[in-house]
PDB file of C-alpha atoms in Angstrom:
ATOM      1  CA  MET U 252      16.643   3.504  -4.245  1.00 91.00           C
ATOM      2  CA  LEU U 253      13.436   1.525  -3.867  1.00 96.00           C
ATOM      3  CA  LYS U 254      13.630  -2.104  -4.950  1.00 97.00           C
ATOM      4  CA  TYR U 255      10.930  -4.690  -5.262  1.00 96.00           C
ATOM      5  CA  ILE U 256      11.013  -8.450  -4.936  1.00 95.00           C
ATOM      6  CA  ASP U 257       7.845  -9.461  -6.750  1.00 96.00           C
ATOM      7  CA  THR U 258       4.329  -8.463  -7.718  1.00 97.00           C
ATOM      8  CA  LEU U 259       0.901 -10.020  -7.462  1.00 96.00           C
ATOM      9  CA  VAL U 260      -2.469  -9.077  -8.867  1.00 97.00           C
ATOM     10  CA  GLY U 261      -4.897  -9.403  -5.971  1.00 94.00           C
ATOM     11  CA  PHE U 262      -8.548  -8.856  -5.219  1.00 93.00           C
ATOM     12  CA  SER U 263      -8.458  -8.582  -1.435  1.00 91.00           C
ATOM     13  CA  GLU U 264      -5.731  -6.061  -0.530  1.00 93.00           C
ATOM     14  CA  ILE U 265      -7.850  -3.078  -1.575  1.00 96.00           C
ATOM     15  CA  PRO U 266     -11.629  -3.635  -1.413  1.00 94.00           C
ATOM     16  CA  ASN U 267     -13.445  -3.513  -4.761  1.00 94.00           C
ATOM     17  CA  GLU U 268     -10.225  -3.050  -6.748  1.00 97.00           C
ATOM     18  CA  ILE U 269      -8.115  -5.242  -9.007  1.00 97.00           C
ATOM     19  CA  THR U 270      -4.791  -4.387  -7.453  1.00 98.00           C
ATOM     20  CA  LEU U 271      -1.229  -4.777  -8.637  1.00 98.00           C
ATOM     21  CA  CYS U 272       0.618  -5.290  -5.364  1.00 97.00           C
ATOM     22  CA  ILE U 273       4.315  -4.439  -5.500  1.00 97.00           C
ATOM     23  CA  ASN U 274       6.323  -5.962  -2.646  1.00 95.00           C
ATOM     24  CA  ILE U 275       9.024  -3.438  -1.716  1.00 96.00           C
ATOM     25  CA  SER U 276      12.200  -4.766  -0.101  1.00 94.00           C
ATOM     26  CA  ASN U 277      14.479  -3.272   2.588  1.00 95.00           C
ATOM     27  CA  CYS U 278      11.688  -3.002   5.165  1.00 90.00           C
ATOM     28  CA  PRO U 279      12.940  -1.295   8.351  1.00 90.00           C
ATOM     29  CA  ASN U 280      10.053  -2.313  10.623  1.00 88.00           C
ATOM     30  CA  ASN U 281      11.118  -5.782  11.893  1.00 83.00           C
ATOM     31  CA  CYS U 282       7.617  -6.742  13.041  1.00 80.00           C
ATOM     32  CA  GLU U 283       7.627  -9.848  15.214  1.00 80.00           C
ATOM     33  CA  GLY U 284       5.853 -12.651  13.342  1.00 77.00           C
ATOM     34  CA  CYS U 285       6.089 -10.847   9.988  1.00 80.00           C
ATOM     35  CA  HIS U 286       4.504 -12.869   7.182  1.00 77.00           C
ATOM     36  CA  SER U 287       7.131 -11.636   4.679  1.00 84.00           C
ATOM     37  CA  PRO U 288      10.498 -11.590   6.497  1.00 80.00           C
ATOM     38  CA  TRP U 289      12.408 -11.831   3.199  1.00 86.00           C
ATOM     39  CA  LEU U 290      11.305  -8.261   2.449  1.00 88.00           C
ATOM     40  CA  SER U 291      13.673  -6.972   5.149  1.00 88.00           C
ATOM     41  CA  LYS U 292      16.673  -7.594   2.878  1.00 91.00           C
ATOM     42  CA  ASP U 293      18.017  -4.870   0.584  1.00 92.00           C
ATOM     43  CA  GLU U 294      17.638  -6.769  -2.679  1.00 95.00           C
ATOM     44  CA  GLY U 295      15.500  -6.984  -5.763  1.00 96.00           C
ATOM     45  CA  THR U 296      14.840  -5.008  -8.931  1.00 97.00           C
ATOM     46  CA  PRO U 297      15.155  -1.208  -8.779  1.00 97.00           C
ATOM     47  CA  LEU U 298      11.683   0.336  -8.919  1.00 97.00           C
ATOM     48  CA  THR U 299      12.302   3.101 -11.404  1.00 96.00           C
ATOM     49  CA  TYR U 300       9.476   4.881 -13.158  1.00 95.00           C
ATOM     50  CA  VAL U 301      10.357   3.030 -16.366  1.00 96.00           C
ATOM     51  CA  GLU U 302      10.056  -0.288 -14.498  1.00 97.00           C
ATOM     52  CA  LEU U 303       6.779   0.801 -12.925  1.00 96.00           C
ATOM     53  CA  LYS U 304       5.311   1.743 -16.312  1.00 96.00           C
ATOM     54  CA  SER U 305       6.377  -1.659 -17.629  1.00 97.00           C
ATOM     55  CA  LEU U 306       4.614  -3.409 -14.735  1.00 97.00           C
ATOM     56  CA  ILE U 307       1.441  -1.410 -15.410  1.00 96.00           C
ATOM     57  CA  ASN U 308       1.544  -2.206 -19.118  1.00 95.00           C
ATOM     58  CA  ARG U 309       2.069  -5.935 -18.442  1.00 96.00           C
ATOM     59  CA  ASN U 310      -0.929  -6.056 -16.107  1.00 97.00           C
ATOM     60  CA  LYS U 311      -3.846  -4.799 -18.197  1.00 93.00           C
ATOM     61  CA  GLY U 312      -7.128  -4.559 -16.360  1.00 95.00           C
ATOM     62  CA  ILE U 313      -5.790  -3.450 -12.986  1.00 97.00           C
ATOM     63  CA  THR U 314      -7.670  -0.610 -11.312  1.00 98.00           C
ATOM     64  CA  CYS U 315      -5.173   0.094  -8.523  1.00 98.00           C
ATOM     65  CA  ILE U 316      -1.481  -0.127  -7.703  1.00 98.00           C
ATOM     66  CA  CYS U 317      -0.525  -0.756  -4.094  1.00 98.00           C
ATOM     67  CA  PHE U 318       2.991  -0.304  -2.797  1.00 97.00           C
ATOM     68  CA  MET U 319       3.471  -2.954  -0.131  1.00 95.00           C
ATOM     69  CA  GLY U 320       6.103  -1.326   2.056  1.00 93.00           C
ATOM     70  CA  GLY U 321       8.584   1.384   1.219  1.00 94.00           C
ATOM     71  CA  ASP U 322       8.811   2.794   4.739  1.00 94.00           C
ATOM     72  CA  ARG U 323      12.564   3.317   4.464  1.00 95.00           C
ATOM     73  CA  GLU U 324      12.018   5.781   1.580  1.00 96.00           C
ATOM     74  CA  PRO U 325       8.461   7.137   1.835  1.00 97.00           C
ATOM     75  CA  TRP U 326       9.320  10.172  -0.305  1.00 97.00           C
ATOM     76  CA  GLU U 327      10.069   7.750  -3.177  1.00 97.00           C
ATOM     77  CA  ILE U 328       6.681   6.052  -2.747  1.00 97.00           C
ATOM     78  CA  GLN U 329       5.063   9.488  -2.929  1.00 97.00           C
ATOM     79  CA  ARG U 330       7.116  10.475  -5.988  1.00 97.00           C
ATOM     80  CA  LEU U 331       6.017   7.323  -7.844  1.00 97.00           C
ATOM     81  CA  ALA U 332       2.405   7.803  -6.719  1.00 97.00           C
ATOM     82  CA  LYS U 333       2.464  11.340  -8.125  1.00 97.00           C
ATOM     83  CA  LEU U 334       3.796  10.102 -11.474  1.00 97.00           C
ATOM     84  CA  ILE U 335       1.138   7.387 -11.658  1.00 97.00           C
ATOM     85  CA  LYS U 336      -1.583   9.955 -10.979  1.00 95.00           C
ATOM     86  CA  GLU U 337      -0.195  12.205 -13.714  1.00 95.00           C
ATOM     87  CA  ASP U 338       0.156   9.494 -16.378  1.00 95.00           C
ATOM     88  CA  PHE U 339      -2.454   6.788 -15.681  1.00 95.00           C
ATOM     89  CA  ASP U 340      -6.099   6.445 -14.736  1.00 92.00           C
ATOM     90  CA  ILE U 341      -5.279   4.062 -11.885  1.00 96.00           C
ATOM     91  CA  LYS U 342      -5.860   4.369  -8.159  1.00 98.00           C
ATOM     92  CA  VAL U 343      -2.865   4.297  -5.825  1.00 98.00           C
ATOM     93  CA  GLY U 344      -2.565   2.608  -2.460  1.00 98.00           C
ATOM     94  CA  TRP U 345       0.235   2.261   0.066  1.00 97.00           C
ATOM     95  CA  TYR U 346       0.562  -0.364   2.788  1.00 96.00           C
ATOM     96  CA  SER U 347       2.862   1.126   5.394  1.00 95.00           C
ATOM     97  CA  GLY U 348       4.047  -0.862   8.398  1.00 92.00           C
ATOM     98  CA  LYS U 349       4.455   2.285  10.465  1.00 95.00           C
ATOM     99  CA  ASP U 350       1.985   2.975  13.266  1.00 94.00           C
ATOM    100  CA  GLU U 351       1.492   6.573  12.166  1.00 95.00           C
ATOM    101  CA  MET U 352       1.116   8.103   8.745  1.00 95.00           C
ATOM    102  CA  TRP U 353       4.331   9.569   7.342  1.00 94.00           C
ATOM    103  CA  LYS U 354       4.434  13.261   8.322  1.00 95.00           C
ATOM    104  CA  GLY U 355       5.419  14.354   4.808  1.00 95.00           C
ATOM    105  CA  ILE U 356       2.625  12.551   2.982  1.00 95.00           C
ATOM    106  CA  ASN U 357       0.595  14.493   0.453  1.00 95.00           C
ATOM    107  CA  LEU U 358      -2.643  12.544   0.313  1.00 96.00           C
ATOM    108  CA  ILE U 359      -3.577  14.079  -3.031  1.00 95.00           C
ATOM    109  CA  TYR U 360      -1.487  11.332  -4.690  1.00 97.00           C
ATOM    110  CA  PHE U 361      -3.157   8.418  -2.876  1.00 98.00           C
ATOM    111  CA  ASP U 362      -6.552   6.757  -2.866  1.00 98.00           C
ATOM    112  CA  TYR U 363      -5.812   4.288  -0.050  1.00 98.00           C
ATOM    113  CA  VAL U 364      -3.282   4.220   2.788  1.00 98.00           C
ATOM    114  CA  LYS U 365      -2.870   1.385   5.295  1.00 97.00           C
ATOM    115  CA  ILE U 366      -0.913   2.057   8.470  1.00 97.00           C
ATOM    116  CA  GLY U 367       0.033  -0.158  11.368  1.00 95.00           C
ATOM    117  CA  SER U 368       2.737  -2.622  12.226  1.00 93.00           C
ATOM    118  CA  TYR U 369       1.838  -6.278  12.481  1.00 90.00           C
ATOM    119  CA  LYS U 370       1.173  -7.230  16.097  1.00 91.00           C
ATOM    120  CA  ARG U 371       0.599 -10.964  16.432  1.00 90.00           C
ATOM    121  CA  ASP U 372      -1.636 -10.632  19.523  1.00 92.00           C
ATOM    122  CA  LEU U 373      -3.919  -8.148  17.730  1.00 93.00           C
ATOM    123  CA  GLY U 374      -4.098 -10.039  14.453  1.00 89.00           C
ATOM    124  CA  PRO U 375      -3.856  -9.055  10.793  1.00 89.00           C
ATOM    125  CA  LEU U 376      -5.971  -6.533   8.913  1.00 91.00           C
ATOM    126  CA  ASP U 377      -8.895  -8.955   8.599  1.00 91.00           C
ATOM    127  CA  SER U 378      -9.214  -9.349  12.388  1.00 92.00           C
ATOM    128  CA  PRO U 379     -11.610  -7.036  14.271  1.00 93.00           C
ATOM    129  CA  THR U 380      -8.955  -6.648  16.991  1.00 94.00           C
ATOM    130  CA  THR U 381      -6.210  -5.444  14.635  1.00 95.00           C
ATOM    131  CA  ASN U 382      -4.254  -2.259  15.235  1.00 95.00           C
ATOM    132  CA  GLN U 383      -3.861  -1.790  11.481  1.00 96.00           C
ATOM    133  CA  ILE U 384      -6.110   0.674   9.653  1.00 97.00           C
ATOM    134  CA  LEU U 385      -6.930   1.007   5.960  1.00 97.00           C
ATOM    135  CA  TYR U 386      -8.026   4.504   5.001  1.00 98.00           C
ATOM    136  CA  LYS U 387      -9.821   5.456   1.836  1.00 98.00           C
ATOM    137  CA  VAL U 388      -8.720   8.923   0.736  1.00 98.00           C
ATOM    138  CA  ILE U 389     -11.628  10.974  -0.546  1.00 96.00           C
ATOM    139  CA  HIS U 390     -10.798  13.950  -2.720  1.00 91.00           C
ATOM    140  CA  THR U 391     -13.324  16.756  -3.102  1.00 90.00           C
ATOM    141  CA  GLU U 392     -13.025  20.165  -4.679  1.00 90.00           C
ATOM    142  CA  VAL U 393     -12.456  21.791  -1.301  1.00 91.00           C
ATOM    143  CA  SER U 394     -10.633  19.183   0.767  1.00 91.00           C
ATOM    144  CA  THR U 395      -9.116  15.750   1.141  1.00 92.00           C
ATOM    145  CA  VAL U 396     -10.463  13.543   3.904  1.00 94.00           C
ATOM    146  CA  ILE U 397      -9.687  10.032   5.045  1.00 96.00           C
ATOM    147  CA  MET U 398     -12.246   7.399   5.985  1.00 97.00           C
ATOM    148  CA  ASP U 399     -11.438   4.244   7.938  1.00 97.00           C
ATOM    149  CA  ILE U 400     -12.630   1.281   5.821  1.00 96.00           C
ATOM    150  CA  THR U 401     -10.865  -1.460   7.777  1.00 96.00           C
ATOM    151  CA  TYR U 402     -14.221  -2.998   8.678  1.00 94.00           C
ATOM    152  CA  LEU U 403     -14.593  -4.147   5.057  1.00 93.00           C
ATOM    153  CA  PHE U 404     -12.004  -6.854   5.791  1.00 91.00           C
ATOM    154  CA  TRP U 405     -14.054  -8.296   8.649  1.00 87.00           C
ATOM    155  CA  LYS U 406     -16.777 -10.015   6.585  1.00 72.00           C
ATOM    156  CA  LYS U 407     -15.774 -13.501   7.717  1.00 59.00           C
ATOM    157  CA  TRP U 408     -16.098 -12.432  11.380  1.00 52.00           C
ATOM    158  CA  LYS U 409     -19.647 -11.118  10.925  1.00 52.00           C
ATOM    159  CA  SER U 410     -20.979 -14.552   9.975  1.00 50.00           C
ATOM    160  CA  GLU U 411     -19.529 -16.301  13.047  1.00 49.00           C
TER     161      GLU U 411
END
């Protein structure tokens, strides 16, 4: 069962969105230099749909929910994303620490997906040398495509 440690409403995790970030515990990735090593422990509050609805209702004004982690149970992330899409007018994002997108993902339930483990020598998402990629998922009547929007994090590098 997915569990989460805490939440944060942020303005920089997903460009142009007011995002409720949900920090999922029990991370299996063990990235060297991880900025959130406490998320590797199997602890926290169970992230049931009832709990998720409560978090949404307590955070009025958000435009997006982003699951920060969940790589141990990606099917649960997808299940919750599907329920959000069915019941709320909110975008859904997922920050995965895996270097490839989960093979079973159905992108119809997501608006943003970040992939890539943290590699200290390549830098975080806001570094032009990062290995991490944030995709915007674009849904049309005939297809679903992904567009790399990682460059939107590099604003501070452009001015240097």
